[in-house]
Coordinates of C-alpha atoms and ligand atoms in Angstrom, one line a residue:
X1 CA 35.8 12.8 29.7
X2 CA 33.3 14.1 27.2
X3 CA 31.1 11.0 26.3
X4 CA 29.3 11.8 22.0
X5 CA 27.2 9.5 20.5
X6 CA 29.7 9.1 17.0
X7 CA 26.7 9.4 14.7
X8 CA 25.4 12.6 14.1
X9 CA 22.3 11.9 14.5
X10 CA 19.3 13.8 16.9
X11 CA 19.5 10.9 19.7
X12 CA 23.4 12.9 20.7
X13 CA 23.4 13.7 24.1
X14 CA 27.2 15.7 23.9
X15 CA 26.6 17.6 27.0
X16 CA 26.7 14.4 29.1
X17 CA 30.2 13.9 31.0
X18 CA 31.5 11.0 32.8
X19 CA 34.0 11.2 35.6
X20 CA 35.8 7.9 35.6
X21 CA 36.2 8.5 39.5
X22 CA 32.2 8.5 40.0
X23 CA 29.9 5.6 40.7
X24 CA 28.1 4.7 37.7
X25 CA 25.2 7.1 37.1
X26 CA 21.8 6.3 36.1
X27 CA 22.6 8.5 32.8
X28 CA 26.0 6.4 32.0
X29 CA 23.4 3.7 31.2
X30 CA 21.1 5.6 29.2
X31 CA 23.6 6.4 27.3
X32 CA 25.3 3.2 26.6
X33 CA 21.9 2.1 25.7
X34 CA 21.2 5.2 23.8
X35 CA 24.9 4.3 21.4
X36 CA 23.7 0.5 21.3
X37 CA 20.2 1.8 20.0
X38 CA 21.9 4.2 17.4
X39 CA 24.1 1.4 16.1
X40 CA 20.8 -0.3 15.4
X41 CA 19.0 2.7 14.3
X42 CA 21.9 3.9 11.4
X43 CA 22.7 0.4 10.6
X44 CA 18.9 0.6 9.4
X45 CA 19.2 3.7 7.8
X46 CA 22.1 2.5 5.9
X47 CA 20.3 -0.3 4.4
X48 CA 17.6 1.5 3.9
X49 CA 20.0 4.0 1.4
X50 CA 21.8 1.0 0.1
X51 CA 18.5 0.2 -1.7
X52 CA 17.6 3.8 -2.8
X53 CA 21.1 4.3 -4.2
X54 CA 21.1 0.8 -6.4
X55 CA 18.2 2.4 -7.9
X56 CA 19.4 6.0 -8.5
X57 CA 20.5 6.8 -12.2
X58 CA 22.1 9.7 -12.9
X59 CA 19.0 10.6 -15.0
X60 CA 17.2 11.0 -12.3
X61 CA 16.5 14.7 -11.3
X62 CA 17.6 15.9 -7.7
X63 CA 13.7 16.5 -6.8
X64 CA 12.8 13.1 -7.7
X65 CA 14.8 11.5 -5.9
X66 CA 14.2 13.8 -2.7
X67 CA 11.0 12.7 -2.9
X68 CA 12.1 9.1 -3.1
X69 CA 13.6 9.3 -0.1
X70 CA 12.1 11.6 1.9
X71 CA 8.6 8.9 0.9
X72 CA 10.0 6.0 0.7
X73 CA 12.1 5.9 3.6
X74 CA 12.7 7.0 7.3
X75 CA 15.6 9.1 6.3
X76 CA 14.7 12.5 5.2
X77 CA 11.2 13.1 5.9
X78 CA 12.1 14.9 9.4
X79 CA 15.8 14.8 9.3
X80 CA 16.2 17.4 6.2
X81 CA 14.5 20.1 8.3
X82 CA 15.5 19.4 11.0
X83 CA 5.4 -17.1 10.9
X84 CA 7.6 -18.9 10.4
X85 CA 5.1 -21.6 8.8
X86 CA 5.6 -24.0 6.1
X87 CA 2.9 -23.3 3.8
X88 CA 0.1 -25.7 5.1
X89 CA -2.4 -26.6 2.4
X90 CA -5.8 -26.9 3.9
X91 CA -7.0 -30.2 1.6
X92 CA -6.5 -32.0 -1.7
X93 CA -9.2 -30.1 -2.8
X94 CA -7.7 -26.9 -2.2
X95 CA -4.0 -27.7 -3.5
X96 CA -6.6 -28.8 -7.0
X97 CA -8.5 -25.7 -7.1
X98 CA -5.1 -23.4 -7.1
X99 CA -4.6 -24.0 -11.1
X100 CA -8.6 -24.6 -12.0
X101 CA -10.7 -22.5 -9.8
X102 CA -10.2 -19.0 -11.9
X103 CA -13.5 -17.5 -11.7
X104 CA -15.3 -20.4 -9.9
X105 CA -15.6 -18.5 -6.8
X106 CA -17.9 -20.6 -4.3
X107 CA -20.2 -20.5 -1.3
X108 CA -21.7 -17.4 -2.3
X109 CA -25.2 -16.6 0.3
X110 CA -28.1 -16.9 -2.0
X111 CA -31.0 -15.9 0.4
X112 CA -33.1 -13.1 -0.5
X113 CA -32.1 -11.2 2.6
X114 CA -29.2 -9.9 0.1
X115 CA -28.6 -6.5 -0.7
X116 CA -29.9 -5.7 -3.7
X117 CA -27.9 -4.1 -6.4
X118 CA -28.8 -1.8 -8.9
X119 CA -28.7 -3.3 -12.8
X120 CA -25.8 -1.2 -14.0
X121 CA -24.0 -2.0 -10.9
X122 CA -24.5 -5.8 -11.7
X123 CA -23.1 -5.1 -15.5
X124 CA -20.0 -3.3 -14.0
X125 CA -19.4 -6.0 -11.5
X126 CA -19.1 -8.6 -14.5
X127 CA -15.6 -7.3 -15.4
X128 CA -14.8 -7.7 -11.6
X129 CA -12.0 -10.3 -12.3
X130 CA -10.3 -8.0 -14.4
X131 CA -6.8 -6.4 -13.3
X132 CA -8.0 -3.0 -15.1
X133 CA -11.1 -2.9 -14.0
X134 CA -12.8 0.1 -14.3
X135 CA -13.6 1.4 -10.9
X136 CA -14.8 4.6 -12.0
X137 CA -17.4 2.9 -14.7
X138 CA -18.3 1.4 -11.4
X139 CA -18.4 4.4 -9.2
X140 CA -21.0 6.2 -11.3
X141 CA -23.4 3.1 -11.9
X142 CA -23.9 3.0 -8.4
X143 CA -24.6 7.0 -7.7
X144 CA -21.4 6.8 -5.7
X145 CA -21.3 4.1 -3.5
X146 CA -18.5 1.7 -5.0
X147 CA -17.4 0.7 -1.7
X148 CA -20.8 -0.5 -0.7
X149 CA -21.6 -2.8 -3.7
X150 CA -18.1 -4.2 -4.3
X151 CA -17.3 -4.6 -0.8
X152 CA -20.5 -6.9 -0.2
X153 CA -20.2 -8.5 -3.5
X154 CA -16.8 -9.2 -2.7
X155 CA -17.4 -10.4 1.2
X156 CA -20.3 -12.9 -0.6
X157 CA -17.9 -14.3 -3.5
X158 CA -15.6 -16.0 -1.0
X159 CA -18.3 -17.1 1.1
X160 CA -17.6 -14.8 4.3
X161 CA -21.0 -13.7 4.9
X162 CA -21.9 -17.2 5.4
X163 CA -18.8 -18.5 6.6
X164 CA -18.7 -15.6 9.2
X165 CA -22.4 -15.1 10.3
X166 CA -22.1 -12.1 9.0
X167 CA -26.0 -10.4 9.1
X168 CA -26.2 -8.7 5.7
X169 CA -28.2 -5.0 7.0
X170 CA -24.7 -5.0 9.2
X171 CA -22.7 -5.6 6.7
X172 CA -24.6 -3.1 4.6
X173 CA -24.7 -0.5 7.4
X174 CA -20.2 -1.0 8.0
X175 CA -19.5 -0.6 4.3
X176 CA -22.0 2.9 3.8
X177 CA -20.6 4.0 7.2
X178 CA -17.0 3.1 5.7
X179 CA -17.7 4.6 2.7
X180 CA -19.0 8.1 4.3
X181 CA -15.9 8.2 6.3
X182 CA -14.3 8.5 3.0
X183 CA -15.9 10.9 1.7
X184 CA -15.5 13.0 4.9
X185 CA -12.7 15.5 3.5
X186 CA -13.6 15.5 -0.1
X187 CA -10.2 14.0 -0.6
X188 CA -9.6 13.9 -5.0
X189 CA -7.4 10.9 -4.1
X190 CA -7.8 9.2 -1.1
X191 CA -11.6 9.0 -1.8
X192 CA -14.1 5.8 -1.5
X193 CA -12.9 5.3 -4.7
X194 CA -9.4 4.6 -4.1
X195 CA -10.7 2.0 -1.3
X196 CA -13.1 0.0 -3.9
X197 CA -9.7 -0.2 -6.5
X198 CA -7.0 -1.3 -4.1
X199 CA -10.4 -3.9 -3.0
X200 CA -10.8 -5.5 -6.5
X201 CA -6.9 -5.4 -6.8
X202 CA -6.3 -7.4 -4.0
X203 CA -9.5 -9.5 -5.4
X204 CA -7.6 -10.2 -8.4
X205 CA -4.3 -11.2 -6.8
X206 CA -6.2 -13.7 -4.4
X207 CA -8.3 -15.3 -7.2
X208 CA -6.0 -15.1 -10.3
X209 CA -3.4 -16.2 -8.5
X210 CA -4.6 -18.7 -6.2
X211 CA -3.6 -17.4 -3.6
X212 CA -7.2 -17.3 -1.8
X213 CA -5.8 -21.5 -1.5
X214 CA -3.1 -20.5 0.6
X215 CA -5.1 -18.7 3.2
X216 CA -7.7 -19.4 5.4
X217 CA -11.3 -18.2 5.2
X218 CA -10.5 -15.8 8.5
X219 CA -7.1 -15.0 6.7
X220 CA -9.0 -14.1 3.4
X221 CA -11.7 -12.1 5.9
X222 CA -9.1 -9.8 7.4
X223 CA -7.2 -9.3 3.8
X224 CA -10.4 -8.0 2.2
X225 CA -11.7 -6.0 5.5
X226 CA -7.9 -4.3 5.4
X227 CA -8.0 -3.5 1.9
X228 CA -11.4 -1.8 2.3
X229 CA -10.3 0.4 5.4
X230 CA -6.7 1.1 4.5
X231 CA -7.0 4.5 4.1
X232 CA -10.3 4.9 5.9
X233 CA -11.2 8.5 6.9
X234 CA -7.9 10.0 5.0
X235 CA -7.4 13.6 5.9
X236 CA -5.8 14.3 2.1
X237 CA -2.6 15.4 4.0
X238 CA 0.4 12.9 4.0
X239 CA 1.7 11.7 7.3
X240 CA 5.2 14.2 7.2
X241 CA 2.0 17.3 6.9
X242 CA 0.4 15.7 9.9
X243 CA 4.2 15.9 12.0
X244 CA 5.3 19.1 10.8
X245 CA 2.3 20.8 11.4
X246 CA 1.8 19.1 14.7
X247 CA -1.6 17.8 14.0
X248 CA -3.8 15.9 16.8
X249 CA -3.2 13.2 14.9
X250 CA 0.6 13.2 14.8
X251 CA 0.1 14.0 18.7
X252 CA -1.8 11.3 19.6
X253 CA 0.5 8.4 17.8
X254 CA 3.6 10.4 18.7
X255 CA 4.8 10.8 15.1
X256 CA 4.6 7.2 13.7
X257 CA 2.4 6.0 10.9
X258 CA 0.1 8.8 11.9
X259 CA -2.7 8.2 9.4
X260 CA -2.5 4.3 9.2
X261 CA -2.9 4.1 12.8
X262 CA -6.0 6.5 12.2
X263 CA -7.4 4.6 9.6
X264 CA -7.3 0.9 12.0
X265 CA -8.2 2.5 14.8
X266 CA -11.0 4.2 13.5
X267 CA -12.1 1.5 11.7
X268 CA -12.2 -0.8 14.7
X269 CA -13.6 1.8 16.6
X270 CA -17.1 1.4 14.0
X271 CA -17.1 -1.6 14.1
X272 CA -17.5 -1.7 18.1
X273 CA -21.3 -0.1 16.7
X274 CA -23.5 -2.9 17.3
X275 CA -24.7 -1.5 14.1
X276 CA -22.1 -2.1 11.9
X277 CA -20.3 -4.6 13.9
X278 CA -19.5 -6.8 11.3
X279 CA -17.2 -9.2 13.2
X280 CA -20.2 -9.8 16.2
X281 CA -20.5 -13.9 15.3
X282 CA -16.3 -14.2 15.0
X283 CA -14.8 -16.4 18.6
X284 CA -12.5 -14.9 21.0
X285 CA -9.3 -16.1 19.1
X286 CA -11.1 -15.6 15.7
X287 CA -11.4 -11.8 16.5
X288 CA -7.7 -11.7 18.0
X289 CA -6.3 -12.9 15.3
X290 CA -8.5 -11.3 12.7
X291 CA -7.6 -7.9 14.5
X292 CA -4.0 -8.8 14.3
X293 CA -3.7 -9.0 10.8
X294 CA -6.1 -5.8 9.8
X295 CA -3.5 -4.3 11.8
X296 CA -0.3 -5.8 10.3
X297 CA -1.8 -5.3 6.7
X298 CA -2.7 -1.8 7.2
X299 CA 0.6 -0.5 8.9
X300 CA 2.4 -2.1 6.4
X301 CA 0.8 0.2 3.9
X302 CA 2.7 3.2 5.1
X303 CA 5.2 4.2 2.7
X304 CA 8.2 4.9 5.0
X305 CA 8.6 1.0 5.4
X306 CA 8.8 0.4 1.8
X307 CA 12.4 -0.2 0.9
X308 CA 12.4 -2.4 4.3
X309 CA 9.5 -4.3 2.9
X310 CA 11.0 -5.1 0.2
X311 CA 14.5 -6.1 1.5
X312 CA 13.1 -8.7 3.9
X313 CA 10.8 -10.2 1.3
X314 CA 14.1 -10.6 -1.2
X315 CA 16.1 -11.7 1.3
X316 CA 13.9 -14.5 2.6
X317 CA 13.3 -15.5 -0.9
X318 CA 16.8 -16.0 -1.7
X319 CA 17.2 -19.1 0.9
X320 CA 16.9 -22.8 -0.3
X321 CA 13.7 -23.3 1.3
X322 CA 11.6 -20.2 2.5
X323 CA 9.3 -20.3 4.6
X324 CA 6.8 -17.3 4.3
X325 CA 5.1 -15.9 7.1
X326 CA 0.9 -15.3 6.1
X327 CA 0.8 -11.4 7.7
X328 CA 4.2 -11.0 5.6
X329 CA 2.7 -12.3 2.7
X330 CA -0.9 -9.9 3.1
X331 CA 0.8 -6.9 3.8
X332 CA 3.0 -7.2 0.7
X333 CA 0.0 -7.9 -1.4
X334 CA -2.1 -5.2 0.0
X335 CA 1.2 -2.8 -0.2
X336 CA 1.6 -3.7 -4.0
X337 CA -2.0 -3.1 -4.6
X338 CA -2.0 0.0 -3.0
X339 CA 0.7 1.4 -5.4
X340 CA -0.7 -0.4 -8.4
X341 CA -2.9 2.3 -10.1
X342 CA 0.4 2.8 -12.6
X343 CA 0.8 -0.8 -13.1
X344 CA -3.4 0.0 -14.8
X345 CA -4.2 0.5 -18.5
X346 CA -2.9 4.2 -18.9
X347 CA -6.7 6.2 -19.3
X348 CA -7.2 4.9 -15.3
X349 CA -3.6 5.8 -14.6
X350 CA -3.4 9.2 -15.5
X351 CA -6.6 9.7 -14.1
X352 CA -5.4 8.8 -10.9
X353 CA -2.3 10.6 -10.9
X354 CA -4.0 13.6 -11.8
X355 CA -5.8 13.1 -8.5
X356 CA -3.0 12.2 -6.7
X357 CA -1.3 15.5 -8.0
X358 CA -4.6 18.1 -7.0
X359 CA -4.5 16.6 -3.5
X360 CA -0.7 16.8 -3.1
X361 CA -1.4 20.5 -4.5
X362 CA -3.6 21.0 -2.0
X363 CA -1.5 20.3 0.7
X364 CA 0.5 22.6 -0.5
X365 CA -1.4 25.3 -0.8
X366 CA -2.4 24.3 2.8
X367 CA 1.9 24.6 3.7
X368 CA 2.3 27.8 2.0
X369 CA -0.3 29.2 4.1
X370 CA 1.0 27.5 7.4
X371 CA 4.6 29.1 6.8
X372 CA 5.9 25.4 6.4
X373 CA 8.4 24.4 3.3
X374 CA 6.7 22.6 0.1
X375 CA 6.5 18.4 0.3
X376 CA 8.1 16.9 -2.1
X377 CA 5.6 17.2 -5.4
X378 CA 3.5 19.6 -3.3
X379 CA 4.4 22.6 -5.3
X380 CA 1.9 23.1 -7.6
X381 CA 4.1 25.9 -10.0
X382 CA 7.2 23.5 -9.8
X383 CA 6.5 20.0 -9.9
X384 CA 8.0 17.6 -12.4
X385 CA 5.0 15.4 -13.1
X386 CA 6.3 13.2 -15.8
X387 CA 9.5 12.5 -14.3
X388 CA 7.9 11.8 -10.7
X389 CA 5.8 9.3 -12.4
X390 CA 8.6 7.9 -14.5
X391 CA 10.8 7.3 -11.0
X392 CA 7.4 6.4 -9.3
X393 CA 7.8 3.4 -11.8
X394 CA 10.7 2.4 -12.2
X395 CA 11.8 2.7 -8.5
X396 CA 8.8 2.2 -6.6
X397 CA 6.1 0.3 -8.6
X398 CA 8.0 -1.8 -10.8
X399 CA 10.4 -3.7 -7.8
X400 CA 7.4 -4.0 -5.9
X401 CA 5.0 -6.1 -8.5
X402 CA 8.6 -8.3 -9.1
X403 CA 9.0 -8.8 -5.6
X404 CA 5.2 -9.7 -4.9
X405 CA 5.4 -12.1 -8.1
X406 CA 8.4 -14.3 -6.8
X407 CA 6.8 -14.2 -3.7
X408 CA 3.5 -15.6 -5.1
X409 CA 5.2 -18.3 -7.2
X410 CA 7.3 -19.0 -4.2
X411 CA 4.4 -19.9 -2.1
X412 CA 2.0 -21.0 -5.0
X413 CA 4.6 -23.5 -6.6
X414 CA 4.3 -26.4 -4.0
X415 CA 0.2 -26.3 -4.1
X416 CA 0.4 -25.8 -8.1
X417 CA 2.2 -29.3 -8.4
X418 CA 0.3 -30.9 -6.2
X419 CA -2.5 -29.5 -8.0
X420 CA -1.0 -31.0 -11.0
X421 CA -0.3 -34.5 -9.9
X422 CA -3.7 -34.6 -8.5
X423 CA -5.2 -33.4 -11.7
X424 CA -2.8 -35.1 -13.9
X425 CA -4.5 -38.2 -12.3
X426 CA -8.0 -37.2 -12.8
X427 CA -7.1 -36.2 -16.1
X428 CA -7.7 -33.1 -15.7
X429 CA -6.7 -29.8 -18.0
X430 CA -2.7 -28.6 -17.5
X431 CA -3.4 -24.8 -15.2
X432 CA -2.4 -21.5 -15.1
X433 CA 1.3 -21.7 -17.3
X434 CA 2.1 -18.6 -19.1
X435 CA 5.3 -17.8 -20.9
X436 CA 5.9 -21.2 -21.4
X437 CA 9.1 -21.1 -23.6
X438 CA 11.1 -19.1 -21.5
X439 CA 11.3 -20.7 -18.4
X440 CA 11.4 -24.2 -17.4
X441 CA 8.0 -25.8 -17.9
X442 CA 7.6 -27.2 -14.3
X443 CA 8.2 -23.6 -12.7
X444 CA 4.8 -22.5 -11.4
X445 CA 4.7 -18.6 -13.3
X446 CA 1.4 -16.5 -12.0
X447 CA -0.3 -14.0 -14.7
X448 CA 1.7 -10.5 -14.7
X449 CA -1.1 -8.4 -17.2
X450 CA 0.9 -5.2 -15.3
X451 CA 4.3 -5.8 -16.9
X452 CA 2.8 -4.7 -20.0
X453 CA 0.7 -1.7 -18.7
X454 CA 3.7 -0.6 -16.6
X455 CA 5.6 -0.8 -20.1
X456 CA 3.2 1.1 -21.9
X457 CA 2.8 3.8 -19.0
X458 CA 6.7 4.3 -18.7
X459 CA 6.8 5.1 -22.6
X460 CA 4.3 7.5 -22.0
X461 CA 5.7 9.5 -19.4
X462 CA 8.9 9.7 -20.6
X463 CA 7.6 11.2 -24.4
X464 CA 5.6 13.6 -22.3
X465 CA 8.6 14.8 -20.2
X466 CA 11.1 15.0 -23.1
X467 CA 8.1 17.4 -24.4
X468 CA 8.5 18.9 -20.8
X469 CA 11.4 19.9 -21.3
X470 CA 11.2 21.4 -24.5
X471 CA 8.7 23.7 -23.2
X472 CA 10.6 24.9 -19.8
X473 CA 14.2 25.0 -22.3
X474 CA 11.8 27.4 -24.9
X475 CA 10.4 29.3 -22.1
X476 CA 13.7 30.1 -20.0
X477 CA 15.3 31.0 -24.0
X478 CA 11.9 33.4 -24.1
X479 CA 12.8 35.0 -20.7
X480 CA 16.3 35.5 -20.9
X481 CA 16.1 37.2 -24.0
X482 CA 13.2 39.3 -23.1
X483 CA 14.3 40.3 -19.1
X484 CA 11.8 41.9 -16.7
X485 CA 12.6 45.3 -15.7
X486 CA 13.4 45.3 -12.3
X487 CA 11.0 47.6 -10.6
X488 CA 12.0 50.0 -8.2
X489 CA 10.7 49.4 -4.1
Ligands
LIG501 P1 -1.6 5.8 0.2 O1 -2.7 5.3 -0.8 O2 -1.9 6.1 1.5 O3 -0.4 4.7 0.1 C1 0.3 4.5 -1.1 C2 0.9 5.9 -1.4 O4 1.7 5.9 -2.6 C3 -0.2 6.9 -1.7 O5 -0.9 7.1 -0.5 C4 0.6 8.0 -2.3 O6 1.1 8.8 -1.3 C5 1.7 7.3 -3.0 N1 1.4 7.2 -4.4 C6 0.5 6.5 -5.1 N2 0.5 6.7 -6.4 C7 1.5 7.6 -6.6 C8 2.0 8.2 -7.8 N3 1.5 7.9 -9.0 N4 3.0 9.1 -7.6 C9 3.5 9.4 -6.4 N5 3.0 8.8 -5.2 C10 2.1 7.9 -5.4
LIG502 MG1 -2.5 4.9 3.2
LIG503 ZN1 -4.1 3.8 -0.2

């Protein structure tokens, strides 16, 4: 009897045969495991394309959506080529300062052993509560070390220096050593400026949301520390380059999240430097569970567990009373903010997706070389940049920021009204309502400034490919009526 896994999928082992006569063999049970574990495996698979295809129009070109998949899932990438908490509200005072804090960020370090920062540094950092900040305005006031000043000045605005014994030369050492690392491939995209904007993103979702009142300090620690070394020593290659072109990388963490394990490992690696340990005054079990969560956050930030992401966070939220695990809740946030430069006011935007595009470019230039087929959006003579971006939107960044929000006001609501009664009380000012009108006034609603931008950017992109497409419809009329001789060999 000739034993197939049903599925057609790499794990099939058809040469294996079974004898019904013969004692069990080692290999019968591998392979009952193997059609258990491919069950699981396509079952997976098939949620994950359940969610791709409720988001597939028909106006969607082929490419596009290639790329959707082949990025945004585990399906074609290789395939084509063959706590369950309550929340727990640390005091009174906290569950208050959830509507009212804003920009009263506390416990800052005011000892002159600071770092000092440059006066068009400190100018910059005055828009820091801003969702579009302007990380480049930033990047040149300090002579190209935003990772360094907004880093620290972030680290001192929610009191971790102090709260953490953290000595401020070390601290200054691990962000310029974080910052160099970088800067290491001369990367257009995933550059030290890239680390300081997903930073002040996730900034602004702790602070204008409150949600800094839902964590802990050591919780609000690891968030900020992840968000800073996400991406940290980024090769400019994406992780399918890494596997189909067998890179030590890919070969040392056997295929899976290649660079994200790079980025925490290395990252952990520096901060073993007495130097730059940043982390030398944290306990046993604060450093455990610190480490845990830099971890979670930052493996969560690979792209292939996107649609997965997503799922579990909807599906949790749909039950009468969720309970939201904290590294769930991080890695979202982080994973949002990552993705949230076209969720920006459009001139940063299309700046970064300009630098997105060179890099991508670049890697395909490398691939050409190499012999190996063109990533998705890696070709730079046929790329469809305005309809990428359009998909990139509505598909990607657009579900993402809805998801994150429900979470948010999920977790946020019960600490809002307790916030209120206790304020209400004190007499203090109603907090942190917007659209009032449209929803029921005692539904805790967060700030969402990227609806808007995300708006504006769609409309953009989508007059710029209908211009597109003039062009490439004039240019194909120009060639068919004027045809190239075809030269002889
Ligand atoms: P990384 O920053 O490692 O994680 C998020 C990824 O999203 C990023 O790498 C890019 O690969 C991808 N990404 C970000 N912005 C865009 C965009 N505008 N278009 C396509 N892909 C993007
Ligand atoms: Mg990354
Ligand atoms: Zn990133």
């Amino acid at each position: 009897m000739l034993l197939k896994c049903s599925k057609r999928c790499t794990l099939t082992r058809p040469n294996l045969q079974w004898r019904a006569s013969s004692q069990p063999q080692p290999w019968c049970l591998a392979f009952l495991f193997h059609l258990i574990w491919c069950r699981v495996i396509h079952r997976r698979l098939a949620d994950e394309d359940d969610e791709l295809s409720e988001v597939q129009p028909d106006a969607v070109p082929p490419e596009v959506r290639e790329w959707l998949a082949s990025t945004f899932t585990r399906q074609l990438a290789t395939a084509k080529r063959k706590s369950d908490e309550k929340p727990k509200f640390r005091s009174v005072a906290h569950a208050i300062r959830a509507g009212i804090f804003v920009d009263r960020i506390y416990r800052r370090v005011t000892s002159t052993a600071l770092m000092q920062f440059p006066q068009d540094v400190v100018r910059v950092l005055k828009t820091l509560d801003e969702w579009s900040f302007d990380v480049f305005a930033l990047h040149e006031a300090s002579a190209g070390a935003p990772v360094k000043y907004l880093g620290y000045e972030l680290l001192n605005r929610y009191g971790m220096i102090h709260k953490f014994k953290v000595p401020p030369t070390i601290l200054e050492n691990f962000l310029s050593r974080i910052e160099e690392g970088y800067c290491k491939f001369h990367n257009p995209y995933h550059n030290n400026l890239h680390a300081a904007d997903v930073a002040q993103t996730v900034h602004y979702m702790l602070c204008q949301t409150g949600l800094m009142n839902w964590l802990s300090d050591l919780e609000i620690f690891a968030t900020l520390v992840a968000a800073v070394v996400h991406d940290y020593e980024h090769t400019g290659t994406t992780n399918n380059f890494h596997v189909m072109s067998g890179s030590e990388t890919a070969l040392l963490y056997n295929d899976r999240a290649v660079l994200e394990n790079h980025h925490i490992s290395a990252a952990f690696r520096l901060m073993r430097d007495e130097e730059c340990n940043i982390l030398q005054n944290l306990s046993r079990d604060e450093f455990r569970e610190f480490r845990t969560l830099v971890i979670d956050m930052v493996l969560a930030t690979d792209m292939s567990f996107h649609f997965q992401q997503l799922k579990n966070m909807r599906s949790l939220l749909s039950l009468a009373e969720p309970t939201i695990d904290k590294s769930k809740a991080t890695s979202l946030v982080l994973h949002c903010c990552d993705i949230s430069h076209p969720a920006k006011r459009w001139d940063l935007h299309h700046r970064w997706t300009m630098s997105l595009l060179d890099e991508f470019f670049l890697q395909g230039d490398k691939e050409r070389d190499l012999g190996l087929p063109f990533s998705p959006l890696c070709d730079r003579n046929n790329t469809l940049v305005a309809e990428s971006q359009i998909g990139f939107i509505e598909f990607i960044v657009e579900p993402s920021m809805g998801v994150c929000a429900d979470m948010l006001e999920c977790i946020l609501g019960p600490l809002h009204s307790s916030a209120k009664n206790s304020t209400s009380t004190a007499g203090s000012e109603p907090i942190n309502e917007e659209n009032a009108g449209s929803e029921p006034s005692n539904k805790f609603k967060i700030r969402k400034p990227w609806i808007a931008c995300l708006s504006d950017n769609k409309k953009i992109w989508k007059e710029q490919a209908a211009k597109d497409a003039e062009a490439r419809a004039k240019q194909d009329e120009e060639e068919s009526a004027d045809p190239q001789p075809v030269t002889e060999e």
